[in-house]
Short mmCIF file of C-alpha atoms and ligand atoms in Angstrom, two decimals:
data_model
loop_
_atom_site.label_atom_id
_atom_site.label_comp_id
_atom_site.label_asym_id
_atom_site.label_seq_id
_atom_site.Cartn_x
_atom_site.Cartn_y
_atom_site.Cartn_z
CA UNK A 25 -33.29 5.89 -3.35
CA UNK A 26 -32.23 3.38 -0.57
CA UNK A 27 -28.73 2.93 -1.06
CA UNK A 28 -27.83 0.52 2.15
CA UNK A 29 -29.37 -2.34 0.17
CA UNK A 30 -26.22 -2.16 -2.23
CA UNK A 31 -23.73 -4.35 -1.68
CA UNK A 32 -21.31 -3.51 -4.55
CA UNK A 33 -19.89 -0.73 -6.30
CA UNK A 34 -18.96 -0.81 -10.08
CA UNK A 35 -15.30 0.86 -10.91
CA UNK A 36 -14.85 3.28 -14.13
CA UNK A 37 -11.54 4.34 -15.64
CA UNK A 38 -11.44 6.57 -18.14
CA UNK A 39 -7.85 7.44 -19.49
CA UNK A 40 -5.91 3.78 -17.80
CA UNK A 41 -7.88 2.37 -20.26
CA UNK A 42 -6.01 3.78 -23.21
CA UNK A 43 -2.36 2.60 -22.56
CA UNK A 44 -2.33 -0.31 -25.03
CA UNK A 45 0.18 -2.64 -23.86
CA UNK A 46 0.84 -1.22 -20.29
CA UNK A 47 -3.19 -1.43 -19.01
CA UNK A 48 -2.89 -3.79 -16.67
CA UNK A 49 0.00 -2.56 -15.23
CA UNK A 50 -2.57 0.81 -14.68
CA UNK A 51 -5.06 -1.41 -13.69
CA UNK A 52 -3.59 -3.46 -11.29
CA UNK A 53 -1.74 -0.21 -9.09
CA UNK A 54 -5.81 1.09 -8.73
CA UNK A 55 -6.91 -2.67 -7.69
CA UNK A 56 -3.60 -2.34 -5.42
CA UNK A 57 -4.91 1.73 -4.15
CA UNK A 58 -8.39 0.31 -3.50
CA UNK A 59 -8.13 -2.48 -1.97
CA UNK A 60 -5.41 -0.42 0.35
CA UNK A 61 -8.16 2.54 0.55
CA UNK A 62 -10.99 -0.15 1.62
CA UNK A 63 -8.61 -2.67 3.97
CA UNK A 64 -8.80 0.36 6.72
CA UNK A 65 -12.75 0.23 6.67
CA UNK A 66 -13.06 -3.90 6.77
CA UNK A 67 -13.12 -7.09 4.83
CA UNK A 68 -13.33 -5.70 1.06
CA UNK A 69 -12.69 -8.01 -2.22
CA UNK A 70 -12.43 -5.89 -5.34
CA UNK A 71 -11.92 -7.99 -8.42
CA UNK A 72 -11.08 -6.59 -12.49
CA UNK A 73 -12.67 -7.98 -14.99
CA UNK A 74 -12.99 -7.03 -18.96
CA UNK A 75 -12.00 -3.05 -18.38
CA UNK A 76 -13.80 -2.50 -15.25
CA UNK A 77 -12.98 -3.58 -11.40
CA UNK A 78 -15.57 -4.70 -8.67
CA UNK A 79 -15.57 -3.63 -5.08
CA UNK A 80 -18.23 -6.02 -3.41
CA UNK A 81 -18.78 -4.51 -0.06
CA UNK A 82 -18.88 -7.05 3.21
CA UNK A 83 -21.56 -7.33 5.35
CA UNK A 84 -21.41 -4.39 7.97
CA UNK A 85 -20.11 -1.36 5.72
CA UNK A 86 -20.85 1.79 6.00
CA UNK A 87 -22.23 2.88 2.41
CA UNK A 88 -21.06 6.48 2.74
CA UNK A 89 -17.78 6.33 4.33
CA UNK A 90 -17.58 3.48 1.36
CA UNK A 91 -18.20 6.02 -0.99
CA UNK A 92 -16.05 8.70 0.34
CA UNK A 93 -13.53 6.27 0.01
CA UNK A 94 -13.87 5.36 -3.27
CA UNK A 95 -14.11 9.48 -3.95
CA UNK A 96 -10.36 9.73 -3.00
CA UNK A 97 -8.73 7.22 -5.44
CA UNK A 98 -6.67 8.19 -8.32
CA UNK A 99 -7.84 6.69 -11.46
CA UNK A 100 -11.59 6.06 -10.41
CA UNK A 101 -13.63 7.88 -13.15
CA UNK A 102 -16.43 7.51 -11.98
CA UNK A 103 -18.30 4.72 -10.09
CA UNK A 104 -22.27 3.57 -9.33
CA UNK A 105 -23.60 1.82 -6.70
CA UNK A 106 -23.98 -1.62 -7.87
CA UNK A 107 -26.65 -5.59 -7.75
CA UNK A 108 -24.45 -8.15 -9.19
CA UNK A 109 -26.25 -10.62 -10.83
CA UNK A 110 -24.69 -13.57 -10.76
CA UNK A 111 -26.36 -15.33 -13.68
CA UNK A 112 -26.78 -14.61 -16.92
CA UNK A 113 -29.53 -16.92 -17.65
CA UNK A 114 -31.97 -14.51 -19.42
CA UNK A 115 -35.19 -15.97 -17.27
CA UNK A 116 -33.75 -15.12 -13.95
CA UNK A 117 -31.89 -11.89 -15.05
CA UNK A 118 -35.44 -10.14 -16.10
CA UNK A 119 -37.41 -10.74 -12.26
CA UNK A 120 -34.18 -9.24 -10.85
CA UNK A 121 -33.68 -6.46 -12.76
CA UNK A 122 -37.77 -5.75 -12.03
CA UNK A 123 -37.09 -6.55 -8.46
CA UNK A 124 -34.03 -4.67 -8.58
CA UNK A 125 -36.25 -1.42 -9.76
CA UNK A 126 -39.25 -2.63 -7.34
CA UNK A 127 -36.41 -1.51 -3.89
CA UNK A 128 -34.92 0.96 -5.44
CA UNK A 129 -37.41 2.98 -6.80
CA UNK A 130 -40.23 2.76 -4.13
CA UNK A 131 -42.39 5.77 -5.82
CA UNK A 132 -42.41 3.91 -9.39
CA UNK A 133 -43.90 7.60 -11.02
CA UNK A 134 -40.76 8.81 -13.63
CA UNK A 135 -39.30 8.19 -16.85
CA UNK A 136 -36.61 5.98 -17.68
CA UNK A 137 -34.41 4.62 -20.35
CA UNK A 138 -32.29 1.49 -20.44
CA UNK A 139 -29.06 1.14 -21.07
CA UNK A 140 -27.17 -1.91 -22.13
CA UNK A 141 -23.56 -3.07 -22.11
CA UNK A 142 -22.11 -6.75 -23.20
CA UNK A 143 -18.92 -7.07 -22.02
CA UNK A 144 -20.01 -11.01 -22.49
CA UNK A 145 -20.19 -10.67 -26.87
CA UNK A 146 -21.20 -14.37 -27.14
CA UNK A 147 -23.83 -13.38 -25.51
CA UNK A 148 -27.16 -14.44 -27.29
CA UNK A 149 -28.81 -11.14 -27.42
CA UNK A 150 -27.14 -7.72 -28.91
CA UNK A 151 -27.07 -4.73 -26.40
CA UNK A 152 -29.72 -2.34 -28.41
CA UNK A 153 -32.29 -5.59 -28.46
CA UNK A 154 -31.27 -6.31 -24.23
CA UNK A 155 -32.36 -2.92 -24.06
CA UNK A 156 -35.73 -3.37 -25.52
CA UNK A 157 -36.76 -6.63 -23.91
CA UNK A 158 -36.00 -5.06 -20.36
CA UNK A 159 -37.62 -1.72 -21.14
CA UNK A 160 -41.22 -3.61 -22.22
CA UNK A 161 -40.55 -6.35 -19.13
CA UNK A 162 -40.06 -2.61 -16.92
CA UNK A 163 -43.38 -1.44 -18.48
CA UNK A 164 -45.87 -4.42 -18.32
CA UNK A 165 -44.94 -4.71 -14.54
CA UNK A 166 -44.88 -1.62 -13.30
CA UNK A 167 -47.08 0.72 -15.24
CA UNK A 168 -46.73 3.52 -14.14
CA UNK A 169 -43.15 4.15 -15.47
CA UNK A 170 -43.11 5.82 -18.66
CA UNK A 171 -40.23 5.86 -21.53
CA UNK A 172 -38.13 8.85 -22.06
CA UNK A 173 -34.87 7.94 -24.12
CA UNK A 174 -33.77 12.06 -24.31
CA UNK A 175 -34.06 12.87 -21.35
CA UNK A 176 -34.90 10.54 -18.72
CA UNK A 177 -35.23 10.87 -14.38
CA UNK A 178 -33.25 7.41 -14.15
CA UNK A 179 -30.67 5.67 -16.27
CA UNK A 180 -31.39 1.18 -15.46
CA UNK A 181 -28.00 0.74 -17.02
CA UNK A 182 -27.99 -3.76 -17.70
CA UNK A 183 -24.11 -4.39 -17.59
CA UNK A 184 -23.98 -8.09 -19.16
CA UNK A 185 -20.36 -10.26 -18.48
CA UNK A 186 -19.35 -13.35 -16.76
CA UNK A 187 -21.70 -11.61 -14.66
CA UNK A 188 -24.59 -9.51 -14.96
CA UNK A 189 -24.91 -5.75 -13.48
CA UNK A 190 -27.41 -3.67 -13.00
CA UNK A 191 -27.43 0.74 -11.74
CA UNK A 192 -28.59 3.87 -11.87
CA UNK A 193 -26.65 6.03 -10.10
CA UNK A 194 -22.96 7.28 -11.62
CA UNK A 195 -20.52 8.90 -8.58
CA UNK A 196 -17.89 11.30 -10.13
CA UNK A 197 -14.57 9.84 -8.96
CA UNK A 198 -11.50 11.70 -8.71
CA UNK A 199 -9.77 10.91 -12.32
CA UNK A 200 -6.29 11.03 -13.06
CA UNK A 201 -3.80 8.34 -13.00
CA UNK A 202 -3.55 5.78 -9.82
CA UNK A 203 -1.02 6.68 -7.18
CA UNK A 204 2.18 4.41 -7.20
CA UNK A 205 1.57 3.75 -11.43
CA UNK A 206 4.30 7.07 -12.31
CA UNK A 207 7.16 6.98 -9.76
CA UNK A 208 7.72 9.32 -6.55
CA UNK A 209 8.45 13.18 -6.06
CA UNK A 210 9.45 15.38 -3.75
CA UNK A 211 7.14 17.84 -2.36
CA UNK A 212 7.97 21.20 -1.04
CA UNK A 213 5.21 21.57 1.85
CA UNK A 214 4.81 24.50 3.66
CA UNK A 215 1.96 25.52 5.58
CA UNK A 216 0.50 27.63 3.34
CA UNK A 217 -2.60 26.80 0.44
CA UNK A 218 -0.77 26.12 -1.94
CA UNK A 219 1.79 23.63 -1.54
CA UNK A 220 -0.85 20.94 -0.22
CA UNK A 221 -2.46 22.08 -4.03
CA UNK A 222 0.35 21.11 -5.55
CA UNK A 223 0.89 18.25 -3.88
CA UNK A 224 -2.82 16.84 -3.99
CA UNK A 225 -2.09 17.20 -8.29
CA UNK A 226 0.84 15.78 -8.74
CA UNK A 227 -0.63 12.89 -7.38
CA UNK A 228 -3.10 13.13 -9.18
CA UNK A 229 -1.16 11.79 -11.91
CA UNK A 230 -0.53 8.89 -10.29
CA UNK A 231 2.99 10.64 -8.70
CA UNK A 232 3.62 9.18 -5.00
CA UNK A 233 4.71 11.31 -2.33
CA UNK A 234 7.78 12.05 0.09
CA UNK A 235 7.71 15.94 1.32
CA UNK A 236 9.99 18.36 3.04
CA UNK A 237 9.32 20.61 5.10
CA UNK A 238 11.51 23.45 5.97
CA UNK A 239 11.02 24.39 9.69
CA UNK A 240 12.89 27.70 12.10
CA UNK A 241 12.96 26.85 15.47
CA UNK A 242 12.60 28.72 18.13
CA UNK A 243 11.40 31.68 15.00
CA UNK A 244 9.02 28.67 13.96
CA UNK A 245 6.69 27.01 16.36
CA UNK A 246 6.19 23.19 17.41
CA UNK A 247 2.61 24.50 15.92
CA UNK A 248 3.59 25.67 12.62
CA UNK A 249 5.06 22.22 12.25
CA UNK A 250 2.12 20.58 13.62
CA UNK A 251 0.22 21.53 10.78
CA UNK A 252 2.59 20.84 8.59
CA UNK A 253 2.31 16.75 9.31
CA UNK A 254 -1.40 17.39 9.99
CA UNK A 255 -2.05 19.18 6.84
CA UNK A 256 0.34 16.29 5.00
CA UNK A 257 -2.26 13.60 6.70
CA UNK A 258 -5.20 15.21 5.22
CA UNK A 259 -3.94 14.80 1.70
CA UNK A 260 -2.25 11.35 2.30
CA UNK A 261 -5.87 10.52 1.99
CA UNK A 262 -5.62 10.53 -1.43
CA UNK A 263 -1.57 10.58 -2.11
CA UNK A 264 -1.23 7.44 -0.15
CA UNK A 265 1.30 7.93 3.05
CA UNK A 266 3.67 10.27 2.90
CA UNK A 267 7.15 10.36 4.60
CA UNK A 268 7.62 13.88 6.06
CA UNK A 269 11.37 15.43 6.29
CA UNK A 270 11.68 17.89 9.02
CA UNK A 271 14.66 20.14 8.13
CA UNK A 272 16.25 22.01 10.89
CA UNK A 273 17.07 26.05 9.09
CA UNK A 274 16.94 27.64 11.67
CA UNK A 275 21.16 27.80 10.97
CA UNK A 276 21.04 28.77 7.35
CA UNK A 277 18.61 31.45 7.46
CA UNK A 278 20.59 33.44 10.08
CA UNK A 279 23.35 32.97 8.08
CA UNK A 280 22.28 34.06 5.33
CA UNK A 281 20.73 36.56 7.45
CA UNK A 282 23.51 37.67 8.85
CA UNK A 283 26.07 37.52 5.29
CA UNK A 284 24.05 38.51 2.85
CA UNK A 285 22.14 42.07 1.36
CA UNK A 286 18.56 41.38 2.83
CA UNK A 287 16.81 42.74 0.12
CA UNK A 288 17.86 39.07 -1.32
CA UNK A 289 17.52 36.96 1.44
CA UNK A 290 13.76 34.58 0.32
CA UNK A 291 15.50 33.89 -3.24
CA UNK A 292 18.95 32.82 -1.18
CA UNK A 293 17.04 30.93 1.24
CA UNK A 294 14.95 29.82 -1.80
CA UNK A 295 17.63 28.09 -3.26
CA UNK A 296 19.48 26.31 -0.15
CA UNK A 297 15.87 24.82 0.31
CA UNK A 298 15.70 23.71 -3.25
CA UNK A 299 19.35 22.40 -3.15
CA UNK A 300 18.42 20.08 0.33
CA UNK A 301 15.06 18.94 -1.37
CA UNK A 302 16.90 17.92 -4.29
CA UNK A 303 19.76 15.92 -1.78
CA UNK A 304 16.79 14.43 -0.30
CA UNK A 305 14.75 13.69 -2.87
CA UNK A 306 18.27 11.59 -5.02
CA UNK A 307 18.74 9.73 -1.57
CA UNK A 308 14.81 8.89 -1.47
CA UNK A 309 14.07 7.52 -5.37
CA UNK A 310 12.48 10.48 -5.87
CA UNK A 311 12.68 11.49 -9.63
CA UNK A 312 11.00 15.10 -9.64
CA UNK A 313 10.68 18.42 -6.81
CA UNK A 314 7.29 19.94 -6.90
CA UNK A 315 6.16 23.43 -5.64
CA UNK A 316 3.06 25.16 -5.14
CA UNK A 317 4.56 28.37 -6.89
CA UNK A 318 2.74 29.98 -9.30
CA UNK A 319 4.11 32.78 -11.16
CA UNK A 320 3.75 36.43 -9.80
CA UNK A 321 2.30 35.00 -6.34
CA UNK A 322 4.75 36.70 -4.06
CA UNK A 323 7.73 38.66 -5.16
CA UNK A 324 9.61 35.54 -4.79
CA UNK A 325 7.68 33.40 -7.51
CA UNK A 326 8.07 36.39 -10.51
CA UNK A 327 9.59 34.91 -13.38
CA UNK A 328 12.60 36.51 -13.08
CA UNK A 329 12.60 35.07 -9.08
CA UNK A 330 11.97 31.48 -10.14
CA UNK A 331 14.22 32.12 -12.77
CA UNK A 332 17.09 32.13 -9.90
CA UNK A 333 15.82 29.56 -7.42
CA UNK A 334 15.95 27.10 -10.82
CA UNK A 335 18.90 27.37 -11.51
CA UNK A 336 20.06 25.17 -8.44
CA UNK A 337 18.24 22.66 -9.22
CA UNK A 338 19.80 19.64 -11.97
CA UNK A 339 15.97 18.08 -11.13
CA UNK A 340 13.14 18.68 -12.79
CA UNK A 341 10.84 21.14 -10.64
CA UNK A 342 7.00 20.77 -11.09
CA UNK A 343 5.11 23.92 -10.67
CA UNK A 344 1.27 22.81 -11.10
CA UNK A 345 0.05 25.87 -10.35
CA UNK A 346 2.43 28.01 -11.88
CA UNK A 347 -0.92 29.13 -14.02
CA UNK A 348 -3.28 29.41 -11.43
CA UNK A 349 -5.24 32.67 -9.34
CA UNK A 350 -5.35 32.19 -6.29
CA UNK A 351 -8.78 32.14 -6.14
CA UNK A 352 -8.55 29.22 -8.51
CA UNK A 353 -6.02 27.24 -5.93
CA UNK A 354 -8.31 28.38 -2.61
CA UNK A 355 -11.29 26.38 -4.86
CA UNK A 356 -9.03 23.14 -4.82
CA UNK A 357 -7.87 23.82 -1.41
CA UNK A 358 -11.62 23.59 -0.02
CA UNK A 359 -12.60 20.48 -2.21
CA UNK A 360 -9.48 18.19 -0.98
CA UNK A 361 -10.13 19.68 2.57
CA UNK A 362 -6.72 21.54 3.03
CA UNK A 363 -7.72 25.17 3.32
CA UNK A 364 -9.51 25.44 7.07
CA UNK A 365 -5.76 24.22 8.04
CA UNK A 366 -3.76 26.06 5.25
CA UNK A 367 -5.24 29.68 7.26
CA UNK A 368 -4.48 29.19 10.23
CA UNK A 369 -2.55 31.87 11.56
CA UNK A 370 1.05 30.12 11.95
CA UNK A 371 4.25 31.67 11.00
CA UNK A 372 6.31 30.15 8.44
CA UNK A 373 10.71 30.37 7.75
CA UNK A 374 9.54 32.27 5.08
CA UNK A 375 8.11 35.57 6.06
CA UNK A 376 9.77 36.18 9.56
CA UNK A 377 13.58 37.82 8.58
CA UNK A 378 11.62 39.29 4.76
CA UNK A 379 12.72 42.08 3.63
CA UNK A 380 10.20 44.89 3.18
CA UNK A 381 11.28 45.52 -0.70
CA UNK A 382 12.88 42.18 -1.77
CA UNK A 383 14.07 41.80 -5.08
CA UNK A 384 11.20 41.24 -7.00
CA UNK A 385 13.96 40.50 -10.67
CA UNK A 386 16.96 39.20 -9.68
CA UNK A 387 19.63 38.86 -11.58
CA UNK A 388 22.02 35.77 -11.16
CA UNK A 389 24.72 36.63 -11.76
CA UNK A 390 23.86 39.40 -8.64
CA UNK A 391 22.72 36.45 -6.49
CA UNK A 392 25.67 34.02 -7.48
CA UNK A 393 27.66 37.06 -6.09
CA UNK A 394 25.71 37.48 -2.94
CA UNK A 395 25.85 33.47 -2.57
CA UNK A 396 29.68 33.24 -2.45
CA UNK A 397 30.11 35.23 0.89
CA UNK A 398 28.10 31.99 1.84
CA UNK A 399 30.49 29.85 1.03
CA UNK A 400 33.41 28.18 3.11
CA UNK A 401 31.23 27.41 6.36
CA UNK A 402 27.51 27.23 4.81
CA UNK A 403 28.36 23.71 3.39
CA UNK A 404 28.92 21.70 7.15
CA UNK A 405 25.00 24.07 7.52
CA UNK A 406 23.44 22.64 4.71
CA UNK A 407 25.06 18.77 5.67
CA UNK A 408 23.97 19.04 9.30
CA UNK A 409 20.70 20.10 8.57
CA UNK A 410 20.37 17.07 5.95
CA UNK A 411 21.98 14.50 8.80
CA UNK A 412 19.68 16.23 11.96
CA UNK A 413 16.39 16.11 9.91
CA UNK A 414 13.81 13.66 11.22
CA UNK A 415 11.54 12.21 9.37
CA UNK A 416 7.86 11.58 10.66
CA UNK A 417 5.50 9.06 8.44
CA UNK A 418 1.92 10.64 7.79
CA UNK A 419 -0.90 8.31 6.45
CA UNK A 420 -1.19 4.62 7.21
CA UNK A 421 0.75 2.12 6.18
CA UNK A 422 4.24 4.40 5.71
CA UNK A 423 7.03 1.50 5.31
CA UNK A 424 9.02 2.44 8.72
P1 ATP B 9 2.69 27.66 0.11
O1 ATP B 9 1.06 28.43 0.25
O2 ATP B 9 2.47 26.37 -0.57
O3 ATP B 9 3.44 28.34 1.48
P2 ATP B 9 3.35 30.43 -0.70
O4 ATP B 9 2.52 31.51 -1.33
O5 ATP B 9 3.31 31.11 1.12
O6 ATP B 9 3.07 29.27 -1.16
P3 ATP B 9 5.72 31.06 -0.80
O7 ATP B 9 6.02 30.70 0.60
O8 ATP B 9 7.06 30.89 -1.41
O9 ATP B 9 4.57 31.01 -1.41
O10 ATP B 9 6.56 29.56 -1.51
C1 ATP B 9 6.85 28.93 -2.51
C2 ATP B 9 7.15 27.49 -2.54
O11 ATP B 9 7.88 26.99 -1.78
C3 ATP B 9 6.18 26.75 -1.49
O12 ATP B 9 4.65 26.23 -2.11
C4 ATP B 9 6.93 25.76 -0.60
O13 ATP B 9 6.25 24.71 -2.34
C5 ATP B 9 7.59 26.13 -1.04
N1 ATP B 9 8.01 26.74 0.68
C6 ATP B 9 8.11 28.01 1.05
N2 ATP B 9 8.16 27.22 2.12
C7 ATP B 9 8.26 26.03 2.77
C8 ATP B 9 8.98 25.59 4.30
N3 ATP B 9 9.33 26.55 4.87
N4 ATP B 9 9.08 24.19 3.12
C9 ATP B 9 8.87 23.69 2.80
N5 ATP B 9 8.55 24.30 1.14
C10 ATP B 9 8.43 25.82 1.33
MG1 MG B 10 4.16 30.00 2.15
#
């Protein structure tokens, strides 16, 4: 098929079509997201019409780039390169559909089925009538064509609305809900494989993201931090702009290391991470925290460890990977393009002081007793970590 002859895309959305009175709101979010994404590529015209969104492309648009950009917009169920026919006058419509087939299918030896959707219910023909007429016209004009209503090689779909649209190809979108339709959450983003995937998945439900990274210089390097910035940049193609809060965690980590039993270090550190993340989340109007935890993946992610970590949070903590195997997470990270960056071998603040035999079934009572040893001094360290955090804007159009 000669894609470069297309000048427009027809966008279908599934779930957001079901939202009753809120439908308009969701549609507007989707249109905004598509506009924002395409703005980077050129001057596109994005409009909505009766349960569809249409994208009309500038003269010099790049087909592949446009398709790639649309594949990152949550809320799009599928999309089709489409030819827009400005008139729905039947005498004009038929030959234009014929020309479409002629242009896009130079080889005519294929089977086809015509499908019709009639958004314009006042139109003088019904959908089945349109299908029959278009099919007959095409067969007459291109005798090598064959109709196959069960298993056609190509569908020729005609939609009659205020204008008419004809298309054949359906490209899968990422699904989900448009970002911005569900509030904001704070992602605890490390340099690993899991947390970027967790961010992607929550964002797929329409949630925009801020992120926090706990950095422990000089134990973790500038390159480790850059890796996290890079990961945020990659997922921002889907999630939209992210404000990444980089918190210096060294003093807190060292103090816990010096003061508490080493086998409890990871849990105690994670409790402080959650507390700090929640404080920043509240300051930045986030409604939840997001982590990349999955049950049993490591000692700090057993049911008991998760309970001990969760106990310090008052906000909901979303763990979209909780029931996923590592391989399933890896597959998503490959799909969204974070995997290659995630596996770069830079140190992580969680692994540096890790005990040989960390507790796997911590009791909250025991953990709280150890934590008491920190009180009196750690509060100041937490305040300092919050105050000295660096905020890095990632992705385009991040508000300063
Ligand atoms: P990941 O691949 O996301 O690093 P992991 O398997 O290494 O996960 P942990 O190191 O136990 O798991 O971390 C569990 C979760 O805690 C991470 O998914 C992330 O959400 C959060 N987290 C861990 N370390 C950090 C950090 N340095 N900064 C921010 N969040 C972190
Ligand atoms: Mg990690």
